[in-house]
PDB file of C-alpha atoms in Angstrom:
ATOM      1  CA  UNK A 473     -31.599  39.095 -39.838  1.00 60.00           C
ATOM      2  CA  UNK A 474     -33.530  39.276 -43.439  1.00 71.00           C
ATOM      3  CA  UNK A 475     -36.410  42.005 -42.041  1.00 93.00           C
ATOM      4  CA  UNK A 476     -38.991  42.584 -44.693  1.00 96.00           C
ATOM      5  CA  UNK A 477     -38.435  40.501 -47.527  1.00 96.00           C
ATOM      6  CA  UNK A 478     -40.872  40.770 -50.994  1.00 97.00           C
ATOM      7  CA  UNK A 479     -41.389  38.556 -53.225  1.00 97.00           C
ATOM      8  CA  UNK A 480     -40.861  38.839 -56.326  1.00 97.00           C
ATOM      9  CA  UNK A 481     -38.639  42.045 -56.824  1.00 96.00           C
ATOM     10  CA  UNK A 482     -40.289  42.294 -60.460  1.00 96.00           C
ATOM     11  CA  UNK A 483     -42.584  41.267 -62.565  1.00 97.00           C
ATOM     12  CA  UNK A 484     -44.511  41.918 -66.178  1.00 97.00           C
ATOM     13  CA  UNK A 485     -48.402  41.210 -66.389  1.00 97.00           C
ATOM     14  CA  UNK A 486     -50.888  41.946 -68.844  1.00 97.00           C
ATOM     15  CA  UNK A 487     -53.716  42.941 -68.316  1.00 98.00           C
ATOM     16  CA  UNK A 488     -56.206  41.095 -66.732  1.00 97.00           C
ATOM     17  CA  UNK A 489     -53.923  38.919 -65.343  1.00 97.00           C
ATOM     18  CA  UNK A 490     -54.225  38.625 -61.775  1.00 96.00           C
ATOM     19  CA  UNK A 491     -51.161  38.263 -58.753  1.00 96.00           C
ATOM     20  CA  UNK A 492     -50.493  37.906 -55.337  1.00 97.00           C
ATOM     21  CA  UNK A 493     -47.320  39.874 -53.909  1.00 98.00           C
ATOM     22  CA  UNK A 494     -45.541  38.170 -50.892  1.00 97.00           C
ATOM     23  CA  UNK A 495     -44.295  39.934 -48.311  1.00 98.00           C
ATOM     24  CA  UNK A 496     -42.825  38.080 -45.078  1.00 98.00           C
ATOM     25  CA  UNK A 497     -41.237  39.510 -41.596  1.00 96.00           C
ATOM     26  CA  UNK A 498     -39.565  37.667 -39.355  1.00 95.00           C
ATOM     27  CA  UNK A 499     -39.653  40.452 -36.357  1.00 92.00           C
ATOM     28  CA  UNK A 500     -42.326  39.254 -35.119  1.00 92.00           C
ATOM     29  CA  UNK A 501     -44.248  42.612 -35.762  1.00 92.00           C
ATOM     30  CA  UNK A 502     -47.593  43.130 -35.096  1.00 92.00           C
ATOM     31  CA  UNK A 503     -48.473  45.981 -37.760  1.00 93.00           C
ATOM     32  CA  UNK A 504     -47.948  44.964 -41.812  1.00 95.00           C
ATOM     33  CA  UNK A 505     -48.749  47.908 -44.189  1.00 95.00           C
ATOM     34  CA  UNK A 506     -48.501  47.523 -48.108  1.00 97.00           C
ATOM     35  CA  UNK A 507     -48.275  50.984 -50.303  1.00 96.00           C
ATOM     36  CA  UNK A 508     -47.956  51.737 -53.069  1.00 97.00           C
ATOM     37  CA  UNK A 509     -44.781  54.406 -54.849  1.00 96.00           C
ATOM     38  CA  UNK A 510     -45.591  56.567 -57.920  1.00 93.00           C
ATOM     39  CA  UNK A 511     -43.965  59.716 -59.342  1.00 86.00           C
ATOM     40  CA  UNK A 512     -44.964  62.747 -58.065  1.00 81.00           C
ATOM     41  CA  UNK A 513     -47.713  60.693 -55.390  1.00 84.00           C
ATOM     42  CA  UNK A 514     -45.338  59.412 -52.466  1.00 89.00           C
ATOM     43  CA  UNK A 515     -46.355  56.410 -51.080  1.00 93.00           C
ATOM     44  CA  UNK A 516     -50.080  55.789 -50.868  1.00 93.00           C
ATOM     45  CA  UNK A 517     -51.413  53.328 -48.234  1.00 94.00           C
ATOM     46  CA  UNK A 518     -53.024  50.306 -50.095  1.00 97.00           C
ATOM     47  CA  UNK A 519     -54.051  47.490 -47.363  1.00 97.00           C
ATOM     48  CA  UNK A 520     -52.678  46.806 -43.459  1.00 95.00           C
ATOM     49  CA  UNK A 521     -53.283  45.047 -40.804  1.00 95.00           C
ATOM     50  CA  UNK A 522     -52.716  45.137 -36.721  1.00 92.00           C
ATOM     51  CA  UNK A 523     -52.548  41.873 -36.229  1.00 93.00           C
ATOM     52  CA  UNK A 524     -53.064  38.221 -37.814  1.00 95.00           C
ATOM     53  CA  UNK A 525     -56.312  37.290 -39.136  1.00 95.00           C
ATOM     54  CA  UNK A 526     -57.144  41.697 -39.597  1.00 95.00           C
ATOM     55  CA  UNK A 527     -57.162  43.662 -42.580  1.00 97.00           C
ATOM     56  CA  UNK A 528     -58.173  47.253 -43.225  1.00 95.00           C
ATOM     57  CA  UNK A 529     -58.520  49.567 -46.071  1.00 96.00           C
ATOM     58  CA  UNK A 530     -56.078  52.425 -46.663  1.00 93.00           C
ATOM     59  CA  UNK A 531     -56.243  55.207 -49.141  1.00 92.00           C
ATOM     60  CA  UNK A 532     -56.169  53.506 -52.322  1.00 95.00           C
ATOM     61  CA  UNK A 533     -57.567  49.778 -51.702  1.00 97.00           C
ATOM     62  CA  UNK A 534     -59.718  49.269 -55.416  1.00 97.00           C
ATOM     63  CA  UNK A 535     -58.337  46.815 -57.284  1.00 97.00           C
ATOM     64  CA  UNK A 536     -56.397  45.343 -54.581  1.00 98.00           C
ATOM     65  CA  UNK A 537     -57.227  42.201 -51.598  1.00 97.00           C
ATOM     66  CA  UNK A 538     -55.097  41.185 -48.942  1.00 98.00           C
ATOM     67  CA  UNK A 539     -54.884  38.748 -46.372  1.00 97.00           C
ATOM     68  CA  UNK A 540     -53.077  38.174 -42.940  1.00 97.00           C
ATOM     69  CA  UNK A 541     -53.452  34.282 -42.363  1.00 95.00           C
ATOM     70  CA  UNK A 542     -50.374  34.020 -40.496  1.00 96.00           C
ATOM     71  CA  UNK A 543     -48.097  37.204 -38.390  1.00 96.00           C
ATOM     72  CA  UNK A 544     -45.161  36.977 -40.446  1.00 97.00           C
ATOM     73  CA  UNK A 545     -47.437  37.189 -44.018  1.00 98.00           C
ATOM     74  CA  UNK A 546     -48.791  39.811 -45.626  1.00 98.00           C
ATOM     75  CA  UNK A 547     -50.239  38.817 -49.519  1.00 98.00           C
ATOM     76  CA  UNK A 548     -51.272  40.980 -51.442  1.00 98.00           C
ATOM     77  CA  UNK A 549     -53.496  40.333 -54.458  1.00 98.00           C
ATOM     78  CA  UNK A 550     -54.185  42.304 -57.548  1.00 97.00           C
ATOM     79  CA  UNK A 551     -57.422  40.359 -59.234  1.00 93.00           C
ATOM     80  CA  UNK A 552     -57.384  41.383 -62.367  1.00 96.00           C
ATOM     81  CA  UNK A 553     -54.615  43.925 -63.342  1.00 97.00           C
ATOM     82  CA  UNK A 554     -55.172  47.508 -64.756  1.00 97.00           C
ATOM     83  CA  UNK A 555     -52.247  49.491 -66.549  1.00 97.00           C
ATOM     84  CA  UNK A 556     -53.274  51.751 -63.652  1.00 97.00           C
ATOM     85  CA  UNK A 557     -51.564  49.549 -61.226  1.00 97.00           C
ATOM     86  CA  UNK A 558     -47.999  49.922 -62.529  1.00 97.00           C
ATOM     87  CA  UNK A 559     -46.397  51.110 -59.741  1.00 97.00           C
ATOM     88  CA  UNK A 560     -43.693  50.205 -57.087  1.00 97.00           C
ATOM     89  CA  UNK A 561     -44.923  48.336 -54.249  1.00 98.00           C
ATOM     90  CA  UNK A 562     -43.468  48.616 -50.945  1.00 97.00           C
ATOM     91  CA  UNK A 563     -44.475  46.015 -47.996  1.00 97.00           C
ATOM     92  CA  UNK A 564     -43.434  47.425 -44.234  1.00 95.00           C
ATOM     93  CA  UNK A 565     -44.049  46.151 -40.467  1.00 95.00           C
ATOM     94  CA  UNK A 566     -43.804  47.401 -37.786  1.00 91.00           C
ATOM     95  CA  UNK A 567     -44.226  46.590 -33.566  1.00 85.00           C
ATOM     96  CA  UNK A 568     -47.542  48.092 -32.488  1.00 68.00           C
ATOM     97  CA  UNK A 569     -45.453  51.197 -30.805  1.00 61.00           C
ATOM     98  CA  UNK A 570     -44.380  52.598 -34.377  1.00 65.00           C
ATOM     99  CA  UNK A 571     -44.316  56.240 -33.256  1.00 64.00           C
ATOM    100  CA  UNK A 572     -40.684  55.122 -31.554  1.00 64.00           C
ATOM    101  CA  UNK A 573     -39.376  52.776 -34.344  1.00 70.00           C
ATOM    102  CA  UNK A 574     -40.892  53.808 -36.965  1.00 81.00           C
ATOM    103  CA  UNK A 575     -41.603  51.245 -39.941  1.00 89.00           C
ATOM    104  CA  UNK A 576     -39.357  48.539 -41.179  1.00 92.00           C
ATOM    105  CA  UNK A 577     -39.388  48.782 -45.298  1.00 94.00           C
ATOM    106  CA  UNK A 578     -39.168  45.781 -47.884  1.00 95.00           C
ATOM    107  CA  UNK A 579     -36.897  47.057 -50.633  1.00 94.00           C
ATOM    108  CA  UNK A 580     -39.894  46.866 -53.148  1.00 96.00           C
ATOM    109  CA  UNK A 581     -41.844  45.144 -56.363  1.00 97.00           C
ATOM    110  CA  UNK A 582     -41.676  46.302 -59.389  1.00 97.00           C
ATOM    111  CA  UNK A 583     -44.812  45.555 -61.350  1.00 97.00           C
ATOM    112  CA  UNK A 584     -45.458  46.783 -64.422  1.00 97.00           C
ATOM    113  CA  UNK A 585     -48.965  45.915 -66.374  1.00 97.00           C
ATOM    114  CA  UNK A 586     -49.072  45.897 -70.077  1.00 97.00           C
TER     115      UNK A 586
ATOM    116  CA  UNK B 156     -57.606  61.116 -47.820  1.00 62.00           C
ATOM    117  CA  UNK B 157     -54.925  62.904 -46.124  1.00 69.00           C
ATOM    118  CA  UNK B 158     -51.983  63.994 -48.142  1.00 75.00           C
ATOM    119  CA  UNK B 159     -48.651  65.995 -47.126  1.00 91.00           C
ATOM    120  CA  UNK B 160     -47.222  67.861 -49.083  1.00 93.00           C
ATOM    121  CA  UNK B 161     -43.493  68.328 -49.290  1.00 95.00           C
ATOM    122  CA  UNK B 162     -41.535  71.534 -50.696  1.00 96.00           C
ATOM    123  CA  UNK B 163     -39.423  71.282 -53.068  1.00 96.00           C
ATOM    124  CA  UNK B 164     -40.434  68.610 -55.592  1.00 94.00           C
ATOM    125  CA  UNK B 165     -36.987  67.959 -56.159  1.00 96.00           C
ATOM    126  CA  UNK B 166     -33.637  70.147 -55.495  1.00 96.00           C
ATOM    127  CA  UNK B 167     -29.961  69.835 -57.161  1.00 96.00           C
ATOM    128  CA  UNK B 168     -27.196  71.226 -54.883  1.00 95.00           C
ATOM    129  CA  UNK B 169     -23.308  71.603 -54.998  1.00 97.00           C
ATOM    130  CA  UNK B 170     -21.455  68.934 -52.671  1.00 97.00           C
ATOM    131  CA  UNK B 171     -20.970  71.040 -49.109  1.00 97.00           C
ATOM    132  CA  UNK B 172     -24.533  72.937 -49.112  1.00 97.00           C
ATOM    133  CA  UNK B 173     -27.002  73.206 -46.757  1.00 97.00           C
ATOM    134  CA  UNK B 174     -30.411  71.946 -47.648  1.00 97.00           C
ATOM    135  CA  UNK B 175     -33.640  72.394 -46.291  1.00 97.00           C
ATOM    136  CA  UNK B 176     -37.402  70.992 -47.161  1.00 98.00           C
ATOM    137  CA  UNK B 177     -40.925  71.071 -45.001  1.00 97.00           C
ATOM    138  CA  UNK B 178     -43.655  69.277 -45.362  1.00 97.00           C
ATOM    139  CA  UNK B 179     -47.150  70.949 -44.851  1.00 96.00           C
ATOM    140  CA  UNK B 180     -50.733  68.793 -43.794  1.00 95.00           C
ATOM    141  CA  UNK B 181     -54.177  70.211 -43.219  1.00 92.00           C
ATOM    142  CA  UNK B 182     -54.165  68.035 -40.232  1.00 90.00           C
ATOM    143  CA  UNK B 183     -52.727  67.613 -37.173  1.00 92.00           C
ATOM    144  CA  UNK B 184     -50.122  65.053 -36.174  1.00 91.00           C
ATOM    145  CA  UNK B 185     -49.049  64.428 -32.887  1.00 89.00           C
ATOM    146  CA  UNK B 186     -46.027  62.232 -34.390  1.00 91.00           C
ATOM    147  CA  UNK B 187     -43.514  63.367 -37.054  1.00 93.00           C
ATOM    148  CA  UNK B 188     -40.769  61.829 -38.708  1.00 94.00           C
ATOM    149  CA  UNK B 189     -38.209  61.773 -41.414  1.00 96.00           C
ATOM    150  CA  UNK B 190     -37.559  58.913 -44.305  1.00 96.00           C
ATOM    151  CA  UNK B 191     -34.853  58.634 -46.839  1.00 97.00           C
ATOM    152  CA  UNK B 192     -35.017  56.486 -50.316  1.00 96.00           C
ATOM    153  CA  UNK B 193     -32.241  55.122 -51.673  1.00 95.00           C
ATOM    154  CA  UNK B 194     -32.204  54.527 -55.187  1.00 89.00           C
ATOM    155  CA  UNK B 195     -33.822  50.602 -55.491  1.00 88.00           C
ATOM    156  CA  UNK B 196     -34.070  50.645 -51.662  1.00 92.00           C
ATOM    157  CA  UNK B 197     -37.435  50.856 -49.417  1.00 93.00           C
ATOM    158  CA  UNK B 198     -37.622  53.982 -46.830  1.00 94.00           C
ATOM    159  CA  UNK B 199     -35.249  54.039 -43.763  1.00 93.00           C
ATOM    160  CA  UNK B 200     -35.868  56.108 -40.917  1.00 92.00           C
ATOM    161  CA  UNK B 201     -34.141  59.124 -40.085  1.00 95.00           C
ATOM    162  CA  UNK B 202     -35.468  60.733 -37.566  1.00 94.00           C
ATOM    163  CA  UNK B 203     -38.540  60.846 -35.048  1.00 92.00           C
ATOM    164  CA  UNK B 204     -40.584  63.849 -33.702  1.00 93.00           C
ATOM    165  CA  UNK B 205     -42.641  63.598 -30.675  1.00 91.00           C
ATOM    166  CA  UNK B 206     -43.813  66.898 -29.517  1.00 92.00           C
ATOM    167  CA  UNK B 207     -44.605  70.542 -31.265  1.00 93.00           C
ATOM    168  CA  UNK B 208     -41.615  73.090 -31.344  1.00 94.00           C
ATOM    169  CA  UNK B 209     -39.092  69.866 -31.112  1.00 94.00           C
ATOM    170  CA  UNK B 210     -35.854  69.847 -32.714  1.00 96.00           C
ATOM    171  CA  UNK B 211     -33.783  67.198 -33.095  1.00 95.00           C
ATOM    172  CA  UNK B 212     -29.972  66.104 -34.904  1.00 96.00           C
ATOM    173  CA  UNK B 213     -29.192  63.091 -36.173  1.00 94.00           C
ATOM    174  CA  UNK B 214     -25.431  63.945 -37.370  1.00 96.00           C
ATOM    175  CA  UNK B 215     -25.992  66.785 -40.415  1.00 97.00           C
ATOM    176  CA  UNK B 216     -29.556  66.213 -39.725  1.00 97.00           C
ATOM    177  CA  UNK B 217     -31.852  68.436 -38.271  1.00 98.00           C
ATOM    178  CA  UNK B 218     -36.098  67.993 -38.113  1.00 97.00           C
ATOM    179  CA  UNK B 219     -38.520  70.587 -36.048  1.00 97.00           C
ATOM    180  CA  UNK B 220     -41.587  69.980 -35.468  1.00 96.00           C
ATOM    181  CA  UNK B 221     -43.283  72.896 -35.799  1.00 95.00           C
ATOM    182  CA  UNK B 222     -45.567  74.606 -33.166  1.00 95.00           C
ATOM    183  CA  UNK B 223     -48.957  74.370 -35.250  1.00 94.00           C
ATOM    184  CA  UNK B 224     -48.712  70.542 -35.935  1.00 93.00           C
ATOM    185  CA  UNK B 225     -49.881  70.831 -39.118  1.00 94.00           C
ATOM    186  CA  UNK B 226     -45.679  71.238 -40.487  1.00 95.00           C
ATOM    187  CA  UNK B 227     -42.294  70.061 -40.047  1.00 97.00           C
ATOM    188  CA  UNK B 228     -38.589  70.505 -41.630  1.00 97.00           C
ATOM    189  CA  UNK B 229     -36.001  69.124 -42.252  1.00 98.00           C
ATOM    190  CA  UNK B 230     -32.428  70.744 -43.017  1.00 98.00           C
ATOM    191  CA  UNK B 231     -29.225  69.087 -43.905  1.00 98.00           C
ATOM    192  CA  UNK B 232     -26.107  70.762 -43.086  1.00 97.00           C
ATOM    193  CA  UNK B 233     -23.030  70.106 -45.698  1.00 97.00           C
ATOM    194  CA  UNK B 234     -24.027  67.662 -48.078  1.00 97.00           C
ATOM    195  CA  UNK B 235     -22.333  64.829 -49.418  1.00 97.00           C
ATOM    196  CA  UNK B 236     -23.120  62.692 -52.785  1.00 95.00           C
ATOM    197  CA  UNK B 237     -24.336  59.823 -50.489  1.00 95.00           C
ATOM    198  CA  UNK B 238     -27.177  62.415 -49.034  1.00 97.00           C
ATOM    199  CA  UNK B 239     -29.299  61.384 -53.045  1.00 96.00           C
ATOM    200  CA  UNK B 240     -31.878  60.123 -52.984  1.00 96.00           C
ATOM    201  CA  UNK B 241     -35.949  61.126 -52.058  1.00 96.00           C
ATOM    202  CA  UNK B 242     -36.931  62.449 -48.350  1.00 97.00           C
ATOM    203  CA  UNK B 243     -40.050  61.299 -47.265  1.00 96.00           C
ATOM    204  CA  UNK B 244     -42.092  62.903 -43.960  1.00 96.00           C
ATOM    205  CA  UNK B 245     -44.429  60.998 -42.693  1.00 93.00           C
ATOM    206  CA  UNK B 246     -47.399  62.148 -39.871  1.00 91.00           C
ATOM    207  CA  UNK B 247     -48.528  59.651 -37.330  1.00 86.00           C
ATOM    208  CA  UNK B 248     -52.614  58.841 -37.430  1.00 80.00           C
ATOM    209  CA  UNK B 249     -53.671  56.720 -34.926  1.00 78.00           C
ATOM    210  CA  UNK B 250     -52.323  53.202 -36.312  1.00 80.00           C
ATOM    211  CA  UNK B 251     -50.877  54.108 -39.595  1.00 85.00           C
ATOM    212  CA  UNK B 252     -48.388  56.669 -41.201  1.00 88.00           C
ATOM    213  CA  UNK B 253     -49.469  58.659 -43.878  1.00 90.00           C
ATOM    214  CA  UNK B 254     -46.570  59.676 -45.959  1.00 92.00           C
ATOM    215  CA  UNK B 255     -45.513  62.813 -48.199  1.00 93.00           C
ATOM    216  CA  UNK B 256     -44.994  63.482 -51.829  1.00 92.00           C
ATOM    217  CA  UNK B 257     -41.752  63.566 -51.271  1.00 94.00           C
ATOM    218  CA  UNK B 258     -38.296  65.690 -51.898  1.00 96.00           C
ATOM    219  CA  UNK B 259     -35.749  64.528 -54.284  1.00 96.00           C
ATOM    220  CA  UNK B 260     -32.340  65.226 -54.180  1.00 97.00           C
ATOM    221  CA  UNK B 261     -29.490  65.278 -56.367  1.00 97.00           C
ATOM    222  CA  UNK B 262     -25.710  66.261 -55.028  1.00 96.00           C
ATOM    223  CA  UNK B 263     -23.472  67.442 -57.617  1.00 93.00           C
ATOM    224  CA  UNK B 264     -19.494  66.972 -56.888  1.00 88.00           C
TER     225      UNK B 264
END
């Protein structure tokens, strides 16, 4: 019964540094979404995906891949890190009829980039 | 992109008040709902909103969807210090949410 689970919960780069965020659902959820938490900003769409093997941008995607080789994984992979990216990072999934169940949350990476 | 924004920023209330916050889009949504943040924790949902003028409880909670699509609010009735934490709303586009700013609350005893 583990959900959403990210990996790792924290972390310190500096910059330039690249990444790759983990986040893994055993739901068997079609939909993965990965956004992004900042004072002030709410959560900002990064990355999803409806499905294995598809990706699509979101609001904010610069600076940021992802891929969807398998339907339980969603990575997510910061390059070449930018104090810019310090944020919270929240991974959630959902089944493709979120309107009635909403999205399933990850409780979060902390990143912060020196 | 789209953005929603949520009124108040933040709010600090006495233990036993009522509360209320909206959120506000220049779009339309034909799907509303309600998140709560708890400190360290990813969003959990609180409620869902299907159709304009709706209005639903979940316990002390209670969301409308309002009759323009474009709003919706969210009042809860006698707080309690385990109501901190940050409300989020959220609009439904098509095969993603897009969230709000947010409403932060603090409960004093």
């Amino acid at each position: 019964n583990a959900g959403v689970t990210q990996t790792p919960k924290f972390r310190v780069l500096k910059t330039g540094q690249s990444m790759t965020l983990l986040c893994a659902q055993d739901m068997n959820h079609e939909y993965m979404y990965w956004y992004r938490q900042d004072p002030g900003m709410g959560l900002r769409l990064i990355h999803y995906s409806v499905g294995e093997g598809t990706t699509a941008k979101g609001e904010v995607p610069d600076g940021y891949n992802v891929s969807r080789l398998k339907k339980q994984n969603f990575l997510l992979g910061l390059e070449s890190a930018a104090p810019s990216q310090t944020s919270v990072y929240f991974c959630a999934s959902s089944y493709r009829a979120w309107e009635v169940y909403g999205y399933t949350f990850g409780s979060g990476t902390r990143l912060t980039v020196v | 992109g789209q953005q929603l924004n949520q009124s108040p920023q933040s709010m600090f209330i006495q233990e036993g008040e009522d509360v209320s916050m909206n959120c506000t889009s220049s779009s339309i949504f034909n799907t509303w709902l309600w998140y709560k943040q708890d400190p360290g924790e990813g969003p959990v949902l609180l409620i869902a909103l299907y159709k304009a003028g709706e209005l639903t409880s979940n316990g002390r909670l209670t969301a409308q969807f309002g009759i323009t699509r474009k709003d919706s609010f969210l009042n809860i009735s006698a707080s309690i210090p385990s109501d901190v934490g940050i409300y989020f709303c959220a609009g439904g586009d098509t095969d993603k949410l897009i969230f709000g700013t947010g409403t932060r609350l603090q409960v004093f005893p």
